[in-house]
Coordinates of C-alpha atoms and ligand atoms in Angstrom, one line a residue:
M1 CA 16.2 -7.9 22.7
P2 CA 17.7 -7.2 19.3
G3 CA 16.9 -9.7 16.6
I4 CA 14.3 -11.4 18.6
V5 CA 10.8 -10.1 18.1
P6 CA 8.3 -12.1 20.0
S7 CA 4.7 -12.1 18.5
S8 CA 1.9 -11.1 20.9
V9 CA -0.6 -13.8 20.0
G10 CA -1.2 -17.3 20.7
W11 CA -0.1 -20.0 23.2
V12 CA 3.4 -19.9 22.0
H13 CA 5.3 -17.1 20.3
P14 CA 6.5 -18.2 16.9
A15 CA 10.0 -19.6 17.1
D16 CA 12.9 -17.2 16.0
T17 CA 16.1 -18.6 14.8
V18 CA 19.0 -16.5 15.7
S19 CA 22.5 -17.9 15.0
G20 CA 21.4 -21.5 15.4
V21 CA 19.4 -20.9 18.6
Q22 CA 15.7 -21.4 17.9
L23 CA 13.8 -19.5 20.7
T24 CA 10.3 -20.1 21.8
V25 CA 8.6 -18.0 24.6
V26 CA 5.7 -20.1 26.0
D27 CA 3.5 -17.2 27.0
H28 CA 0.1 -18.2 28.4
P29 CA -2.0 -17.1 31.2
L30 CA -1.4 -20.1 33.3
A31 CA 2.4 -19.9 32.7
R32 CA 2.3 -16.3 33.6
A33 CA 0.5 -17.2 36.9
R34 CA 2.9 -20.0 37.8
L35 CA 5.8 -17.8 37.0
S36 CA 4.5 -14.9 39.2
R37 CA 4.1 -17.3 42.1
M38 CA 7.7 -18.3 41.7
R39 CA 8.8 -14.7 41.4
D40 CA 7.0 -13.5 44.6
E41 CA 9.5 -13.5 47.6
R42 CA 6.5 -14.5 49.9
T43 CA 6.4 -17.9 48.1
D44 CA 7.7 -20.6 50.3
N45 CA 9.8 -23.7 49.1
A46 CA 7.0 -26.1 48.8
M47 CA 4.7 -23.6 46.9
F48 CA 7.7 -22.8 44.7
R49 CA 8.4 -26.3 43.8
A50 CA 4.8 -26.9 42.9
A51 CA 4.6 -23.8 40.7
L52 CA 7.9 -25.0 39.0
R53 CA 6.4 -28.5 38.4
E54 CA 3.3 -27.0 36.8
L55 CA 5.1 -24.6 34.7
T56 CA 7.5 -27.5 33.6
Q57 CA 4.4 -29.2 32.2
M58 CA 3.7 -26.5 29.9
L59 CA 7.2 -26.2 28.8
V60 CA 7.4 -30.0 28.1
Y61 CA 4.1 -30.0 26.3
E62 CA 5.3 -27.4 23.9
A63 CA 8.9 -28.6 23.4
T64 CA 7.6 -32.1 22.5
R65 CA 5.2 -30.8 19.9
D66 CA 7.3 -31.9 17.0
L67 CA 8.4 -35.2 18.4
Q68 CA 8.2 -38.1 15.9
V69 CA 5.7 -40.8 16.6
A70 CA 5.6 -44.3 15.4
E71 CA 2.2 -46.0 14.5
E72 CA 1.2 -49.3 16.2
P73 CA -2.0 -51.3 15.8
I74 CA -4.1 -51.4 19.1
T75 CA -7.4 -52.8 19.8
T76 CA -10.0 -50.6 21.7
P77 CA -13.0 -52.2 23.4
V78 CA -14.8 -51.5 20.2
T79 CA -12.5 -52.3 17.4
A80 CA -8.9 -52.3 15.9
T81 CA -7.4 -48.9 15.2
T82 CA -4.0 -47.3 14.8
G83 CA -2.3 -46.1 18.0
Y84 CA 0.8 -43.9 18.5
R85 CA 4.0 -43.9 20.6
L86 CA 7.0 -41.6 20.6
A87 CA 9.5 -42.9 18.0
A88 CA 12.6 -41.8 20.1
P89 CA 12.0 -40.4 23.5
P90 CA 14.6 -37.9 24.2
L91 CA 17.1 -38.3 27.0
I92 CA 16.3 -35.9 29.9
V93 CA 19.1 -34.1 31.6
P94 CA 18.4 -32.0 34.6
V95 CA 21.2 -29.6 35.7
L96 CA 21.6 -30.1 39.4
R97 CA 20.7 -28.6 41.7
A98 CA 17.8 -26.4 40.5
G99 CA 16.9 -28.6 37.4
L100 CA 16.0 -31.4 39.8
G101 CA 12.7 -29.7 40.5
M102 CA 11.7 -30.1 36.8
A103 CA 12.9 -33.7 36.4
D104 CA 10.1 -35.8 37.8
T105 CA 7.5 -33.7 35.9
A106 CA 9.3 -34.1 32.6
H107 CA 9.9 -37.8 33.3
G108 CA 6.2 -38.3 34.0
M109 CA 5.3 -36.8 30.6
L110 CA 8.0 -38.8 28.9
P111 CA 7.9 -42.1 30.8
E112 CA 10.0 -44.0 28.3
S113 CA 12.9 -41.5 28.5
Q114 CA 16.2 -42.3 30.1
M115 CA 17.6 -39.6 32.3
G116 CA 21.2 -38.3 32.7
F117 CA 22.5 -35.7 35.2
V118 CA 25.0 -32.9 35.2
G119 CA 25.9 -31.1 38.4
L120 CA 27.1 -27.5 38.1
A121 CA 27.6 -24.8 40.7
R122 CA 28.1 -21.3 39.6
N123 CA 31.1 -19.6 41.2
E124 CA 29.2 -16.6 42.7
E125 CA 32.5 -14.4 42.4
T126 CA 33.5 -15.2 38.9
F127 CA 30.2 -16.3 37.8
Q128 CA 31.8 -19.4 36.0
P129 CA 30.2 -22.8 36.3
E130 CA 32.2 -25.3 38.3
A131 CA 31.2 -29.0 37.4
Y132 CA 31.0 -31.5 40.0
M133 CA 29.4 -34.5 38.4
A134 CA 28.2 -35.8 35.1
S135 CA 26.3 -39.0 34.6
L136 CA 25.5 -39.5 30.9
P137 CA 25.4 -42.2 28.3
E138 CA 28.8 -42.7 26.6
S139 CA 27.5 -41.9 23.2
L140 CA 24.7 -39.4 22.3
V141 CA 24.9 -39.9 18.5
G142 CA 21.6 -39.7 17.0
R143 CA 19.7 -38.9 20.2
D144 CA 17.7 -36.0 21.1
V145 CA 18.4 -34.3 24.6
F146 CA 16.2 -32.2 26.7
V147 CA 18.2 -30.2 29.2
L148 CA 16.3 -28.9 32.3
D149 CA 17.4 -25.8 34.2
P150 CA 15.0 -23.2 35.4
M151 CA 17.6 -20.3 35.0
L152 CA 19.4 -19.0 32.0
A153 CA 21.4 -16.0 33.4
T154 CA 24.9 -15.4 32.0
G155 CA 24.5 -18.6 30.0
G156 CA 27.8 -20.1 31.3
S157 CA 26.2 -23.1 33.0
L158 CA 24.2 -24.2 30.1
V159 CA 26.9 -23.6 27.4
H160 CA 29.1 -25.9 29.6
C161 CA 26.3 -28.5 30.0
C162 CA 25.5 -28.5 26.3
E163 CA 29.2 -28.8 25.4
L164 CA 29.3 -31.8 27.4
L165 CA 26.5 -33.3 25.4
T166 CA 27.6 -32.4 22.1
A167 CA 31.0 -33.9 22.8
R168 CA 29.2 -37.2 23.1
G169 CA 27.7 -36.8 19.7
T170 CA 24.2 -35.3 20.0
T171 CA 23.2 -32.6 17.4
S172 CA 19.8 -32.1 18.8
I173 CA 19.6 -30.2 22.2
T174 CA 16.4 -28.6 23.6
V175 CA 16.8 -26.5 26.7
L176 CA 13.9 -25.8 28.9
C177 CA 14.0 -23.1 31.3
A178 CA 11.6 -20.9 33.3
L179 CA 13.4 -17.7 32.9
A180 CA 16.0 -16.4 30.5
A181 CA 18.1 -13.3 30.4
P182 CA 19.0 -11.6 27.1
D183 CA 22.7 -12.0 28.1
G184 CA 22.3 -15.7 28.3
I185 CA 20.5 -16.1 25.1
R186 CA 23.3 -14.1 23.3
R187 CA 26.0 -16.4 25.1
L188 CA 24.1 -19.4 23.6
E189 CA 24.0 -17.9 20.3
E190 CA 27.6 -17.2 20.4
S191 CA 28.4 -20.6 21.3
G192 CA 27.4 -21.8 18.0
L193 CA 25.6 -24.8 19.5
P194 CA 22.6 -26.1 17.6
L195 CA 19.9 -25.5 20.3
R196 CA 16.2 -24.9 20.8
V197 CA 15.3 -22.9 23.8
F198 CA 12.0 -22.9 25.5
T199 CA 11.4 -20.4 28.2
A200 CA 8.4 -18.9 29.9
S201 CA 9.9 -15.3 29.9
I202 CA 12.8 -13.3 28.7
D203 CA 13.4 -10.9 31.5
E204 CA 15.2 -7.5 31.6
G205 CA 18.8 -8.3 32.3
L206 CA 21.2 -9.2 35.0
N207 CA 22.2 -7.3 38.2
D208 CA 25.7 -6.7 39.3
K209 CA 25.7 -10.1 40.9
A210 CA 24.6 -11.7 37.6
Y211 CA 21.2 -12.5 39.0
I212 CA 18.2 -12.1 36.6
V213 CA 16.2 -9.0 37.0
P214 CA 13.4 -8.9 37.9
G215 CA 14.0 -12.8 38.2
L216 CA 13.0 -14.9 41.2
G217 CA 16.3 -15.1 43.1
D218 CA 18.3 -18.4 43.4
A219 CA 16.2 -21.1 42.0
G220 CA 18.1 -23.8 44.0
D221 CA 17.7 -21.9 47.3
R222 CA 14.1 -21.1 46.5
Q223 CA 13.3 -25.0 46.1
F224 CA 15.6 -26.6 48.6
G225 CA 16.6 -23.8 51.0
A226 CA 20.2 -22.1 51.1
V227 CA 23.0 -24.3 51.7
Ligands
LIG301 C1 21.9 -21.7 38.9 C2 20.9 -22.2 37.8 C3 21.7 -22.3 36.7 C4 22.8 -21.3 36.8 C5 22.5 -20.1 35.9 O1 22.5 -22.7 39.5 O2 20.1 -23.3 38.3 O3 22.4 -23.6 36.5 O4 22.7 -20.8 38.1 O5 23.5 -19.2 35.9 P1 24.4 -18.8 34.6 O6 23.6 -18.9 33.4 O7 24.9 -17.5 34.9 O8 25.5 -19.9 34.5 P2 23.5 -22.5 40.6 O9 24.9 -22.5 40.0 O10 23.1 -21.5 41.5 O11 23.4 -24.0 41.3 P3 22.3 -24.6 42.2 O12 21.3 -25.0 41.1 O13 22.9 -25.7 42.8 O14 21.7 -23.7 43.1
LIG302 N1 21.0 -18.5 39.1 C1 19.8 -18.4 39.8 O1 19.3 -19.2 40.5 N2 19.2 -17.2 39.8 C2 19.7 -16.3 38.9 O2 18.9 -15.2 39.0 C3 20.9 -16.3 38.3 C4 21.6 -17.6 38.4

């Protein structure tokens, strides 16, 4: 997509900063393999959930690379040395429903983190997000927030979620998604929100139902069944 020129080497493409959005494509053979399993229409709900959990590990691993650590003295069975812990574990916010499938894995890797929740359902005629719940700390001033949603399609849902978060005072939001469409990335850029986005793929575009192409279908239905 214009303005974003992913490199072809390494575990992570170099981050490109475009209009306040810092974009990283986590491109790795293991990520491609998990994503392919998720894309395949023959993959059942359980296998889809497993592949999403594994992909989430890779996204979290990369997205936490720059977190600050605090030193603390520890004693091994052999001697005293310096240990490390996260100085300020980020708040984890899965976007319901589909982000739920990433939540346990992210929390397992960030066990000291708190978790908030945002519930959004996209109206499939207008493609606008409809909010049905938010359970978040009153103030997010000075806090890093990691938002989990496997799909960035038009971007409406993530802009809505991130605006809820910035309204509570955070200036540091990291979005983790399995797949992103160029339209959604543009929408995030236009929002002016200060964001980092980690995704395993930037797909070709959207179809006339605003589904990502080639995509993987409805990420909520693929995990939990159609409701
Ligand atoms: C999906 C997905 C995102 C949203 C992306 O959720 O999990 O939240 O669509 O679309 P957008 O970028 O065009 O806003 P959906 O609304 O289908 O709800 P679900 O997770 O409950 O299935
Ligand atoms: N939401 C999904 O679950 N899939 C898409 O392709 C677009 C929005």
